[in-house]
PDB file of C-alpha atoms in Angstrom:
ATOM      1  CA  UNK A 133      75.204-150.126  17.614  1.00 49.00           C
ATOM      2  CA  UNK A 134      75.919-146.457  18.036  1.00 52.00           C
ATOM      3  CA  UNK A 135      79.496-147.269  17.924  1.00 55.00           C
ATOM      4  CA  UNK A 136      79.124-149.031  14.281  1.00 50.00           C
ATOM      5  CA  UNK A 137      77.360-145.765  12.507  1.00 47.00           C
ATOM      6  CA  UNK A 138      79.958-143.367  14.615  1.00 56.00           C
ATOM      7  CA  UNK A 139      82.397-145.324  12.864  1.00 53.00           C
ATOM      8  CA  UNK A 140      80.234-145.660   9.225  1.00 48.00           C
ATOM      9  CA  UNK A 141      80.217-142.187   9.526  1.00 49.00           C
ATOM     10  CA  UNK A 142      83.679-141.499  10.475  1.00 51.00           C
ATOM     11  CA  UNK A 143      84.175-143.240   7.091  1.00 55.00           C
ATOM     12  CA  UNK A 144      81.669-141.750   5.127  1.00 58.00           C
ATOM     13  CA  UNK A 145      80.410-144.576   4.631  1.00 68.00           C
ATOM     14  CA  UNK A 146      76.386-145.858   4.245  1.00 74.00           C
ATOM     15  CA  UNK A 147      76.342-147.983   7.809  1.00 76.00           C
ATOM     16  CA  UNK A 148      74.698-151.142   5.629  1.00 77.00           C
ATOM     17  CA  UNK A 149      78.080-150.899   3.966  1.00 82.00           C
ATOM     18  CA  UNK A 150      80.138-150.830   6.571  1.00 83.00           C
ATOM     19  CA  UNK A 151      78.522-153.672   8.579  1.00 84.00           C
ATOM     20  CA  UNK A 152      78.685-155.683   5.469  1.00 86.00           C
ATOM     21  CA  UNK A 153      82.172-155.071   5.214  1.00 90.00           C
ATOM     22  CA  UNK A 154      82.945-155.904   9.208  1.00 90.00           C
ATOM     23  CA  UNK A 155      80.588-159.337   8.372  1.00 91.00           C
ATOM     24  CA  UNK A 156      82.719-160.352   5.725  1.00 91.00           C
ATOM     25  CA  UNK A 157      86.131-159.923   7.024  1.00 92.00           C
ATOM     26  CA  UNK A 158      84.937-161.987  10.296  1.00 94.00           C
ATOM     27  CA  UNK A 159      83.412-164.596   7.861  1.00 93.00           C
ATOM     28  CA  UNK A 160      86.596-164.501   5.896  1.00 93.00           C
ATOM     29  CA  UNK A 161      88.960-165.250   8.754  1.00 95.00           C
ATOM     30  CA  UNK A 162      86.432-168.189  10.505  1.00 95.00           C
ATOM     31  CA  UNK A 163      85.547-169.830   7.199  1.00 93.00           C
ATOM     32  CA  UNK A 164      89.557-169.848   5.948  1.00 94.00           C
ATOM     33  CA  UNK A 165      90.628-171.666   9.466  1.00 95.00           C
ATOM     34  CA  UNK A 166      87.982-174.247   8.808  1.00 94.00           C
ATOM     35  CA  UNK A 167      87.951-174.584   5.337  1.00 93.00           C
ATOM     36  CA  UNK A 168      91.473-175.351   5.459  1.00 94.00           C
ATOM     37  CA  UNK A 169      91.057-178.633   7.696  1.00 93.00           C
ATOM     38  CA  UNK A 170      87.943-179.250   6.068  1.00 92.00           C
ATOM     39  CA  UNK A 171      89.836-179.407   2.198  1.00 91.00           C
ATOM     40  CA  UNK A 172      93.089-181.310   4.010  1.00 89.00           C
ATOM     41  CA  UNK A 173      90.474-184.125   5.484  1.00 87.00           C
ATOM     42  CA  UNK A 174      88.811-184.066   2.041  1.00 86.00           C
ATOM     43  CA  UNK A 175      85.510-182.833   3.270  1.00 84.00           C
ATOM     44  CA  UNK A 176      84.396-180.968   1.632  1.00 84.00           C
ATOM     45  CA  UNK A 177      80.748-182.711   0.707  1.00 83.00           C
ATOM     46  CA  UNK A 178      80.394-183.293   4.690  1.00 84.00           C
ATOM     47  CA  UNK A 179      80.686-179.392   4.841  1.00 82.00           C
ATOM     48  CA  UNK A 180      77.980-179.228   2.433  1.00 83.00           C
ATOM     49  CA  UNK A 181      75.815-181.430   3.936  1.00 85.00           C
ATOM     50  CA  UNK A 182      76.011-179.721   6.916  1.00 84.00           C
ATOM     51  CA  UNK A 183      75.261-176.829   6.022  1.00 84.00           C
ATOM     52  CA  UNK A 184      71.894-178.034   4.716  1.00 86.00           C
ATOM     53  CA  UNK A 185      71.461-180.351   7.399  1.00 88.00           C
ATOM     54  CA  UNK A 186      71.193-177.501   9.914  1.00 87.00           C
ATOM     55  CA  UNK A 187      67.940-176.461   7.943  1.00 87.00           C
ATOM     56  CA  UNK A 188      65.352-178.837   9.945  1.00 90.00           C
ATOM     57  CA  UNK A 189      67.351-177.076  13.172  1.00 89.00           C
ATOM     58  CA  UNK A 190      66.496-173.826  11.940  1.00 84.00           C
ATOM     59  CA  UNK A 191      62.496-174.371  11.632  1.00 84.00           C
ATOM     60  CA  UNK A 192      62.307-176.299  14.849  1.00 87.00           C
ATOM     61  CA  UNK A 193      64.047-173.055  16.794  1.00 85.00           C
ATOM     62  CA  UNK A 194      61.461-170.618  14.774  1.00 81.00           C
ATOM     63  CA  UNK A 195      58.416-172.844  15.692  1.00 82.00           C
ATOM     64  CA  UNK A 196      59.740-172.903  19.676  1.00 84.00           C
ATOM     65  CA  UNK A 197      60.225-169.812  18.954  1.00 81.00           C
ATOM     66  CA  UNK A 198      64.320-170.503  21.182  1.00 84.00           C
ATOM     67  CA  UNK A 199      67.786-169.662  19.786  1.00 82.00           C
ATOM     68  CA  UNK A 200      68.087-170.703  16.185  1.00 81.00           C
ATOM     69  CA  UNK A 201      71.756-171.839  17.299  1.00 83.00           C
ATOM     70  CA  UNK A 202      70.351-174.454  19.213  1.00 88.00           C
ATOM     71  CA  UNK A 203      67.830-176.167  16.934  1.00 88.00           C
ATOM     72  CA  UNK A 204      70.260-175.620  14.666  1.00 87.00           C
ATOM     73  CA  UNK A 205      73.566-177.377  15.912  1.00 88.00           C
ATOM     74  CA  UNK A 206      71.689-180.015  17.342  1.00 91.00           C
ATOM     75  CA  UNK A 207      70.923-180.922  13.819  1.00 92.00           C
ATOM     76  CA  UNK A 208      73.861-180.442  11.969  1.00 88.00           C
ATOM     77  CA  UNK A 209      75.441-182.758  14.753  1.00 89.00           C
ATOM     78  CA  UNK A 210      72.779-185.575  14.522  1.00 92.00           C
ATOM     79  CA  UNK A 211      73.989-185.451  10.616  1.00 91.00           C
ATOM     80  CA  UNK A 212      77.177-185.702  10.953  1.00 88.00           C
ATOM     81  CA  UNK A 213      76.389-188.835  13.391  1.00 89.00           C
ATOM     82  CA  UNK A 214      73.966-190.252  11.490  1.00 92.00           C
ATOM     83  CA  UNK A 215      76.304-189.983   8.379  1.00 90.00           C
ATOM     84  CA  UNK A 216      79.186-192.125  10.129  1.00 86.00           C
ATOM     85  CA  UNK A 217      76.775-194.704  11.537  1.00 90.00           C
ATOM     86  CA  UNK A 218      75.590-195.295   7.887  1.00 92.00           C
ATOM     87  CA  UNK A 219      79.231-195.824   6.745  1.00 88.00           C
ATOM     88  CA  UNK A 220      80.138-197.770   9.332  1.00 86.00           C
ATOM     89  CA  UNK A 221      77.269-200.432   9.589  1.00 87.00           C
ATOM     90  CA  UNK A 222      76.677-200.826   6.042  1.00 87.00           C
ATOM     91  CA  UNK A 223      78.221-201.386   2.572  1.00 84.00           C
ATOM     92  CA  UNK A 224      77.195-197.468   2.063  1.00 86.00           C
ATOM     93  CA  UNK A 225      80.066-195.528   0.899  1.00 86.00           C
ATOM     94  CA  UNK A 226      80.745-191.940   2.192  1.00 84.00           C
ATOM     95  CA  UNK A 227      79.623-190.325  -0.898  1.00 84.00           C
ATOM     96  CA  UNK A 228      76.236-191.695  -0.705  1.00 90.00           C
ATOM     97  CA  UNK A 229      75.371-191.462   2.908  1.00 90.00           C
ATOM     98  CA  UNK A 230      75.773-187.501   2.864  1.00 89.00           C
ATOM     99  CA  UNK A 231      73.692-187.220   0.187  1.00 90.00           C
ATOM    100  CA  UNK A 232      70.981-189.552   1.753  1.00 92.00           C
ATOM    101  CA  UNK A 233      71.331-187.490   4.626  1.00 91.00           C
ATOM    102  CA  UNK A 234      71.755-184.085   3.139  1.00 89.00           C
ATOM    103  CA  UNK A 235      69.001-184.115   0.957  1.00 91.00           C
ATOM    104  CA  UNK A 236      66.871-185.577   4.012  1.00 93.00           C
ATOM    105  CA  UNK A 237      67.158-182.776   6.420  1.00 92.00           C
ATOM    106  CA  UNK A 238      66.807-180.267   3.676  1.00 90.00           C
ATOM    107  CA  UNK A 239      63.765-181.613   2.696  1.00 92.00           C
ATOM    108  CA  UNK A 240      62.660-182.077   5.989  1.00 92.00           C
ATOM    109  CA  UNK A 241      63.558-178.048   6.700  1.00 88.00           C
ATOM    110  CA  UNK A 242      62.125-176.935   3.840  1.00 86.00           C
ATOM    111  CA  UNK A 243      58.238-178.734   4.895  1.00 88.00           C
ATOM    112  CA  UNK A 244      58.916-177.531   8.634  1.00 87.00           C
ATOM    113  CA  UNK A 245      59.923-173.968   7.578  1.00 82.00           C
ATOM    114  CA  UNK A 246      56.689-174.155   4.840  1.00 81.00           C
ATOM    115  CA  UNK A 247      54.281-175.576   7.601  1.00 78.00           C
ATOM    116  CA  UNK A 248      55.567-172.205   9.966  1.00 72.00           C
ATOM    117  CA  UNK A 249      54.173-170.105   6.928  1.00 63.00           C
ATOM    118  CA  UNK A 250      57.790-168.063   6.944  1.00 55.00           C
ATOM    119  CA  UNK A 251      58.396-168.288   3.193  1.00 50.00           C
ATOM    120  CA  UNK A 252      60.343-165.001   3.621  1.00 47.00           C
ATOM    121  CA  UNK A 253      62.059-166.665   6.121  1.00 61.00           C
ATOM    122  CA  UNK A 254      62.930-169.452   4.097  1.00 66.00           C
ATOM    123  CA  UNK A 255      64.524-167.419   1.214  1.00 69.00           C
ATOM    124  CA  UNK A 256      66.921-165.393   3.346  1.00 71.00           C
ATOM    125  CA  UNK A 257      67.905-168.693   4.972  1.00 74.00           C
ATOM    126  CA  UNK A 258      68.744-170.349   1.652  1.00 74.00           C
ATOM    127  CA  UNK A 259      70.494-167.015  -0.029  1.00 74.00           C
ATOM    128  CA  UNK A 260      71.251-164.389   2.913  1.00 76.00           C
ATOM    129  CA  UNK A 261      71.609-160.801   2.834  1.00 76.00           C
ATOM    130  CA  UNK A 262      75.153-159.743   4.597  1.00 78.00           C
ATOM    131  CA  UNK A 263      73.612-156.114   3.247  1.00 75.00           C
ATOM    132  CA  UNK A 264      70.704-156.624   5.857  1.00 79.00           C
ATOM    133  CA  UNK A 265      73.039-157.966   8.394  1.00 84.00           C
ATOM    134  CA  UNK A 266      72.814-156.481  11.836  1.00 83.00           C
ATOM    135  CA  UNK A 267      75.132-155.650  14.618  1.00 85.00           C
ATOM    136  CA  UNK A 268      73.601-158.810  16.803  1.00 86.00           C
ATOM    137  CA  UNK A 269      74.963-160.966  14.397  1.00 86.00           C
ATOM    138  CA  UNK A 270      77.854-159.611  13.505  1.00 89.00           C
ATOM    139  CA  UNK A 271      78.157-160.216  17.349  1.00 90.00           C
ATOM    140  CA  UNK A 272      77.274-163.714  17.318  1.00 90.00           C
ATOM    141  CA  UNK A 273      79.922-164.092  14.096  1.00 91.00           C
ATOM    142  CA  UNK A 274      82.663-162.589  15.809  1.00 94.00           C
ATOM    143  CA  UNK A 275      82.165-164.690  19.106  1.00 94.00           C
ATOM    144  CA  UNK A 276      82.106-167.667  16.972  1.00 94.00           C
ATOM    145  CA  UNK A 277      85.313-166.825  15.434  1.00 95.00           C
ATOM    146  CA  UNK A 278      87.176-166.052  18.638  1.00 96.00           C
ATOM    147  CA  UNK A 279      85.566-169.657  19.718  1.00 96.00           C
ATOM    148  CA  UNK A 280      86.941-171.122  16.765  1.00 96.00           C
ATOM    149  CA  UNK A 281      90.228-169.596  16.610  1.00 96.00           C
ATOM    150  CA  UNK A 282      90.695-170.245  20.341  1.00 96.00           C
ATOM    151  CA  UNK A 283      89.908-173.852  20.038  1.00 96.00           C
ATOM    152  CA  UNK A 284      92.191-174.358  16.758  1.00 95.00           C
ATOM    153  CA  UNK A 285      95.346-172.787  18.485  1.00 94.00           C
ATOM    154  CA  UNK A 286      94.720-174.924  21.592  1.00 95.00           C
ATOM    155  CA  UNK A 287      94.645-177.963  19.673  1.00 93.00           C
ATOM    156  CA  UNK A 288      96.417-177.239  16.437  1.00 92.00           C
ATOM    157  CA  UNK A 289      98.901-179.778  16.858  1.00 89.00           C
ATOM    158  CA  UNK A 290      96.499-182.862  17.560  1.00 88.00           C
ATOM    159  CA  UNK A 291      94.057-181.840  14.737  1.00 89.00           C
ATOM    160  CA  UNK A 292      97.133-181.615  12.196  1.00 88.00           C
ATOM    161  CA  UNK A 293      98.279-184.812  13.037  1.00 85.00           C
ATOM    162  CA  UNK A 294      94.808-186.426  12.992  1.00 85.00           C
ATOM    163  CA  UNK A 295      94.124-184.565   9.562  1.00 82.00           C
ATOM    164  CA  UNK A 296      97.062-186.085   7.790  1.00 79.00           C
ATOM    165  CA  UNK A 297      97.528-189.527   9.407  1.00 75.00           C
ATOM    166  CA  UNK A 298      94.357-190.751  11.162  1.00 71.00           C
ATOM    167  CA  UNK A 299      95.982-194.091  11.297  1.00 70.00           C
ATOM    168  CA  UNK A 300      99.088-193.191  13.259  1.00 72.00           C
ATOM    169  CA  UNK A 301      97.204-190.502  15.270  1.00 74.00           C
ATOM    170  CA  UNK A 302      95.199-193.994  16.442  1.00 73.00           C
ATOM    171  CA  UNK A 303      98.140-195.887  17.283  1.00 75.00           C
ATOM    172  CA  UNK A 304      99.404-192.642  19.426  1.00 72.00           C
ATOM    173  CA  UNK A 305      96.406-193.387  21.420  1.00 75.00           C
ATOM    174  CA  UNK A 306      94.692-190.044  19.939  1.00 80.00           C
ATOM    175  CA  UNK A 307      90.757-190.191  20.079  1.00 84.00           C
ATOM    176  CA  UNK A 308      90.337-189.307  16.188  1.00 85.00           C
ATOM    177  CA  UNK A 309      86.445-189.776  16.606  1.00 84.00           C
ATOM    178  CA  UNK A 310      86.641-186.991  18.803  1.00 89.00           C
ATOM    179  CA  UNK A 311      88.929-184.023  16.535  1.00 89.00           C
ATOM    180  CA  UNK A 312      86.414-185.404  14.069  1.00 87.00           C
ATOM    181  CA  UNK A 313      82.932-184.593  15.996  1.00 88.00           C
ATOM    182  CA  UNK A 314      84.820-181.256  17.557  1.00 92.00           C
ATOM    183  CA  UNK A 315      85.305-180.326  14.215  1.00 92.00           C
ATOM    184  CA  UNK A 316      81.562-181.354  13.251  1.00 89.00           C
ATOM    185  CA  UNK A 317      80.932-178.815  15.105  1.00 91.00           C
ATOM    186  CA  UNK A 318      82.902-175.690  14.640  1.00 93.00           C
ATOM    187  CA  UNK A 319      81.681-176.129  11.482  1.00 91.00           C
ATOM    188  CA  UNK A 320      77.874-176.483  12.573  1.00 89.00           C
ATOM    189  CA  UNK A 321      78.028-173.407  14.415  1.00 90.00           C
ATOM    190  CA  UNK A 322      79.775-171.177  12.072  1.00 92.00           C
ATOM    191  CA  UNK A 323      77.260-171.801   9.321  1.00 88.00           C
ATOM    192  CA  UNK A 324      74.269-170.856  11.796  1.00 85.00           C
ATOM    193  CA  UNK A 325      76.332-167.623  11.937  1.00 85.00           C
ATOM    194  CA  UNK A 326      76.838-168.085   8.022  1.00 87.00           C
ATOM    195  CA  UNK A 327      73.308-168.198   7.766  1.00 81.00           C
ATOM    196  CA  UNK A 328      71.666-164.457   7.397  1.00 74.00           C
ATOM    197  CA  UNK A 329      74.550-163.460   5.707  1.00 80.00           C
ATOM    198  CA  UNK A 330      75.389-165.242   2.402  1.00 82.00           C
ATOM    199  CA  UNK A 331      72.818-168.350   3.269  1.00 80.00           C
ATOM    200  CA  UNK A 332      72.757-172.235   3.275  1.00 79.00           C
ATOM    201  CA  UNK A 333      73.642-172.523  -0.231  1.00 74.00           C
ATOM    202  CA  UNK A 334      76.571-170.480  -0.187  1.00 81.00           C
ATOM    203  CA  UNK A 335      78.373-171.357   2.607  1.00 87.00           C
ATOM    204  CA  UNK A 336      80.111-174.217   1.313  1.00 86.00           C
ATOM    205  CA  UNK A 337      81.334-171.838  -1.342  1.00 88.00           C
ATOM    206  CA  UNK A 338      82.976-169.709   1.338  1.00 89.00           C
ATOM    207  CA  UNK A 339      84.689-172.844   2.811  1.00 91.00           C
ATOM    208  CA  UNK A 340      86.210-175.174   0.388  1.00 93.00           C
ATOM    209  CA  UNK A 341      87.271-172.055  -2.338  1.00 94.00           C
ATOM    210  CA  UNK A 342      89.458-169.918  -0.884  1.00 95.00           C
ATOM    211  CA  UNK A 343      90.981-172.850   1.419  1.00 94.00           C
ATOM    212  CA  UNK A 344      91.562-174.603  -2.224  1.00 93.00           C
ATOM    213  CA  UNK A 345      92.909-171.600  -3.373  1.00 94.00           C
ATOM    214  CA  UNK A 346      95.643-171.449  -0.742  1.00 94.00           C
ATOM    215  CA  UNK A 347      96.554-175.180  -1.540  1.00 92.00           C
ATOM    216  CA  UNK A 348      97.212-174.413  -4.572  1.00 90.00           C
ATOM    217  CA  UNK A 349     100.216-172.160  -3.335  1.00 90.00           C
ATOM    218  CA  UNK A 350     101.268-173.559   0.085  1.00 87.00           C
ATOM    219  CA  UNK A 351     103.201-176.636   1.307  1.00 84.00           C
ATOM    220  CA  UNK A 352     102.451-176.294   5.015  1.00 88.00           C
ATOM    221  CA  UNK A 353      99.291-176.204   6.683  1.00 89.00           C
ATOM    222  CA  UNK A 354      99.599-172.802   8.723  1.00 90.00           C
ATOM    223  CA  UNK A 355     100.323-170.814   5.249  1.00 92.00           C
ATOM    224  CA  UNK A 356      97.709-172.534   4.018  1.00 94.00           C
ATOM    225  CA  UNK A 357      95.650-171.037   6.952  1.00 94.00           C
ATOM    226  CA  UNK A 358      96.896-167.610   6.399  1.00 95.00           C
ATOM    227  CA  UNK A 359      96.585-167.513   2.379  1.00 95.00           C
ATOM    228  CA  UNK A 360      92.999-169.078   3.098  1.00 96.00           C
ATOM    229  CA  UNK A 361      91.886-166.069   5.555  1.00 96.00           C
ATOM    230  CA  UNK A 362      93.279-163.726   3.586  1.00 96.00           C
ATOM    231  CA  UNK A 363      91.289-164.242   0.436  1.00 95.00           C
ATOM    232  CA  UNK A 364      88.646-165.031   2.609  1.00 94.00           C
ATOM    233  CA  UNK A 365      89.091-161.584   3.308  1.00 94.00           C
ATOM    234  CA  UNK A 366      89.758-160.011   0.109  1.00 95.00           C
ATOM    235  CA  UNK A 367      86.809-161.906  -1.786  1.00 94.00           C
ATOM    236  CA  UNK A 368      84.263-160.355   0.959  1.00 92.00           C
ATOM    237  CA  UNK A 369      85.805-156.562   0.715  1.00 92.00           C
ATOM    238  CA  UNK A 370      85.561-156.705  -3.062  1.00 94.00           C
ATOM    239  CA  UNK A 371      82.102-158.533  -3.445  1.00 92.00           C
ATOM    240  CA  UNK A 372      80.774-156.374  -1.115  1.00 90.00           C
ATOM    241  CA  UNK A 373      81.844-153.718  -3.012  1.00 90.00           C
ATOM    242  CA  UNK A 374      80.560-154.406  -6.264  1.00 92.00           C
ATOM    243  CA  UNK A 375      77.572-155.470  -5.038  1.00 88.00           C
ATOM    244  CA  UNK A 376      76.844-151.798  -3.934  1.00 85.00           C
ATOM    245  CA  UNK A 377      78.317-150.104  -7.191  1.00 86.00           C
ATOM    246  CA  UNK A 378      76.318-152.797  -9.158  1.00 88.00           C
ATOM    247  CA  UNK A 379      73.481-154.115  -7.599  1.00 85.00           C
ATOM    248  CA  UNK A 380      74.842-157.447  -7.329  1.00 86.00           C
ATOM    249  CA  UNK A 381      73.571-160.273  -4.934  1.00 86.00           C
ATOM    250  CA  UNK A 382      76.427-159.965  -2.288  1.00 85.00           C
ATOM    251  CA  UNK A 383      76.930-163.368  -1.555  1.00 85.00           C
ATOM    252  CA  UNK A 384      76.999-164.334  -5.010  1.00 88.00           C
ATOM    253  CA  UNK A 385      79.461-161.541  -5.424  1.00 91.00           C
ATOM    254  CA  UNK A 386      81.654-162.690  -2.601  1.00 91.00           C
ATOM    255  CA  UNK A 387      81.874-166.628  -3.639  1.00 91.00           C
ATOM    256  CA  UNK A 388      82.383-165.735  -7.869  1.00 94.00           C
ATOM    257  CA  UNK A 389      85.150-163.193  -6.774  1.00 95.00           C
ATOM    258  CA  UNK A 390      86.723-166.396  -4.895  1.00 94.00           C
ATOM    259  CA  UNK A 391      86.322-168.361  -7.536  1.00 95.00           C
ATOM    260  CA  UNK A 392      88.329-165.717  -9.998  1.00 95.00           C
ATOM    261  CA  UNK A 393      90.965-166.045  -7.897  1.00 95.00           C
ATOM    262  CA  UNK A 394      90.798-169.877  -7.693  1.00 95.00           C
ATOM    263  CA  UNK A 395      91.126-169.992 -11.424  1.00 93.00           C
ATOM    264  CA  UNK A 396      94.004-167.794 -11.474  1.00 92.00           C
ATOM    265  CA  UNK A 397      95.845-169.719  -8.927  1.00 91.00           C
ATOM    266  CA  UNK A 398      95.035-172.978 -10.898  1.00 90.00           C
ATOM    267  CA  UNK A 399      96.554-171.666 -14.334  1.00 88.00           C
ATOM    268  CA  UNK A 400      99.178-169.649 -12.806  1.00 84.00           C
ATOM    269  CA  UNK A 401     100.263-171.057  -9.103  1.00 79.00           C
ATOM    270  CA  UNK A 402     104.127-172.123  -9.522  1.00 74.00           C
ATOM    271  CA  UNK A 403     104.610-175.127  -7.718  1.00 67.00           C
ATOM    272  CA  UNK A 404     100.795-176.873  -7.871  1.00 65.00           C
ATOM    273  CA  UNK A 405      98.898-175.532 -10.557  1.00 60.00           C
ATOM    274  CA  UNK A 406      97.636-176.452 -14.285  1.00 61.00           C
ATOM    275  CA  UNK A 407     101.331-176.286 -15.414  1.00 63.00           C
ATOM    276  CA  UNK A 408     102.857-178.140 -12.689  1.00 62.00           C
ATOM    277  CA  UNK A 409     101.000-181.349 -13.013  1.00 52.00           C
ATOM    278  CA  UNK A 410     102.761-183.027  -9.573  1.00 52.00           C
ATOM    279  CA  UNK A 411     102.193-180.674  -6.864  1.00 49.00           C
ATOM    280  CA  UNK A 412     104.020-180.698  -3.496  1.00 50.00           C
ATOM    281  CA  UNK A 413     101.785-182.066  -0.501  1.00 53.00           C
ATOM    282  CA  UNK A 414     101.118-179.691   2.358  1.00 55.00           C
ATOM    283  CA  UNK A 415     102.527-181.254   5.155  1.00 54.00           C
ATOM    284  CA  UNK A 416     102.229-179.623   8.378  1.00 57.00           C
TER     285      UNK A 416
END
């Protein structure tokens, strides 16, 4: 704590500021290794789900009054379970099992969360406040990014091949259930961390755009990585940033700065954007 104001300080900077700042380039970094795997296995509506699904988790941990991480990633992986089982012993299609299920556990979080009387609670949750954010959490982010960059680099090479050939990853004898479920949840527990900062509803933002931004330029999967952290990053510094010169909501801020550079990319990108109608294929 005293470390973050010495350092505020050292900047002349208001400390709220600063630990926005630190939040957002930690978000930045986690959310553009995941969101790149989570755009490549075209998952992007399991992300959202997810991220709402973890809602019911969130109430149940404030009414035990334990570790909102618990509660939390337990449900976000029941969903992602429960979503699969649909798919696979039914005629349900993909589409409209997450939906079944996301809209479930939201509205199941929303009752549990309104029956705890923490309507305050329940607002922050859904939008976040990285302005409010405080140096436990930015803790808890940080630890959840070295998690999920350790885990990635240890098994980069089995969760590329089971991201662009599930098929031949099976006959390999690779257990593609389990990169799947792994993935599950890395993504579970970095939107608990997510959570306070830019909230439920915009964490999917913070996935899927800058990740689809980097697509847009790269043809193999560990630029795609890179470009995705990096603007990530850059979206976070600047929204940040003009949410303080212009009393924006931050997160808001954050994801519509991502999104201009999205758009940009998508006019302008050489090789995959609007003028190039047959992009390359990342490939590794």
């Amino acid at each position: 704590m005293e470390i973050l104001f010495s350092i505020a300080d050292a900047l002349n900077m208001p400390v709220s500021m600063f630990n926005a700042l630190l939040a957002s380039v930690i978000l930045g970094i986690t959310s553009g290794v995941l969101g790149s795997f989570i755009v490549l296995r075209r998952l992007s509506l399991m992300g959202d789900a997810l991220s709402h699904a973890v809602l019911p988790g969130v109430a149940v941990s404030y009414m035990l009054g334990i570790n909102m991480m618990i509660g939390a990633t337990a449900f976000g992986l029941l969903a992602a379970v429960l979503i699969e089982f649909i798919i696979k012993k039914s005629k349900i299609k993909t589409d409209t099992s997450i939906g079944i299920i996301l809209s479930s556990f939201f509205a199941l979080g929303i009752i549990l969360i309104t029956k705890a009387e923490s309507g305050a609670d329940l607002n922050h949750i859904l939008f976040g406040n990285v302005l409010a954010v405080t140096p436990g959490e930015i803790l808890q982010s940080f630890i959840i990014m070295v998690i999920v960059l350790g885990i990635i680099s240890l098994l980069y090479k089995e969760f590329l091949i089971t991201s662009f050939d599930p098929v031949v990853s099976q006959t390999y004898g690779m257990n593609t259930a389990f990169y799947h479920y792994l993935l599950m949840f890395l993504l579970t527990i970095f939107t608990v961390s997510a959570l306070s900062q830019v909230g439920i509803v915009m964490v999917i933002a913070l996935l899927v755009t800058p990740a689809g931004t980097a697509y847009l330029w790269s043809n193999k999967l560990s630029h795609m990585i890179i470009g995705s952290s990096c603007l990530g990053i850059i979206s976070g510094i600047i929204g940040v940033i003009l949410s303080f010169e212009y009393n924006l909501p931050t997160s808001a801020a954050i994801v519509l700065v991502s999104a201009s550079f999205f758009i940009v990319s998508f006019i302008f990108s050489p090789k995959n954007g609007f003028f190039k109608a047959k992009g390359k294929e990342v490939t590794e």
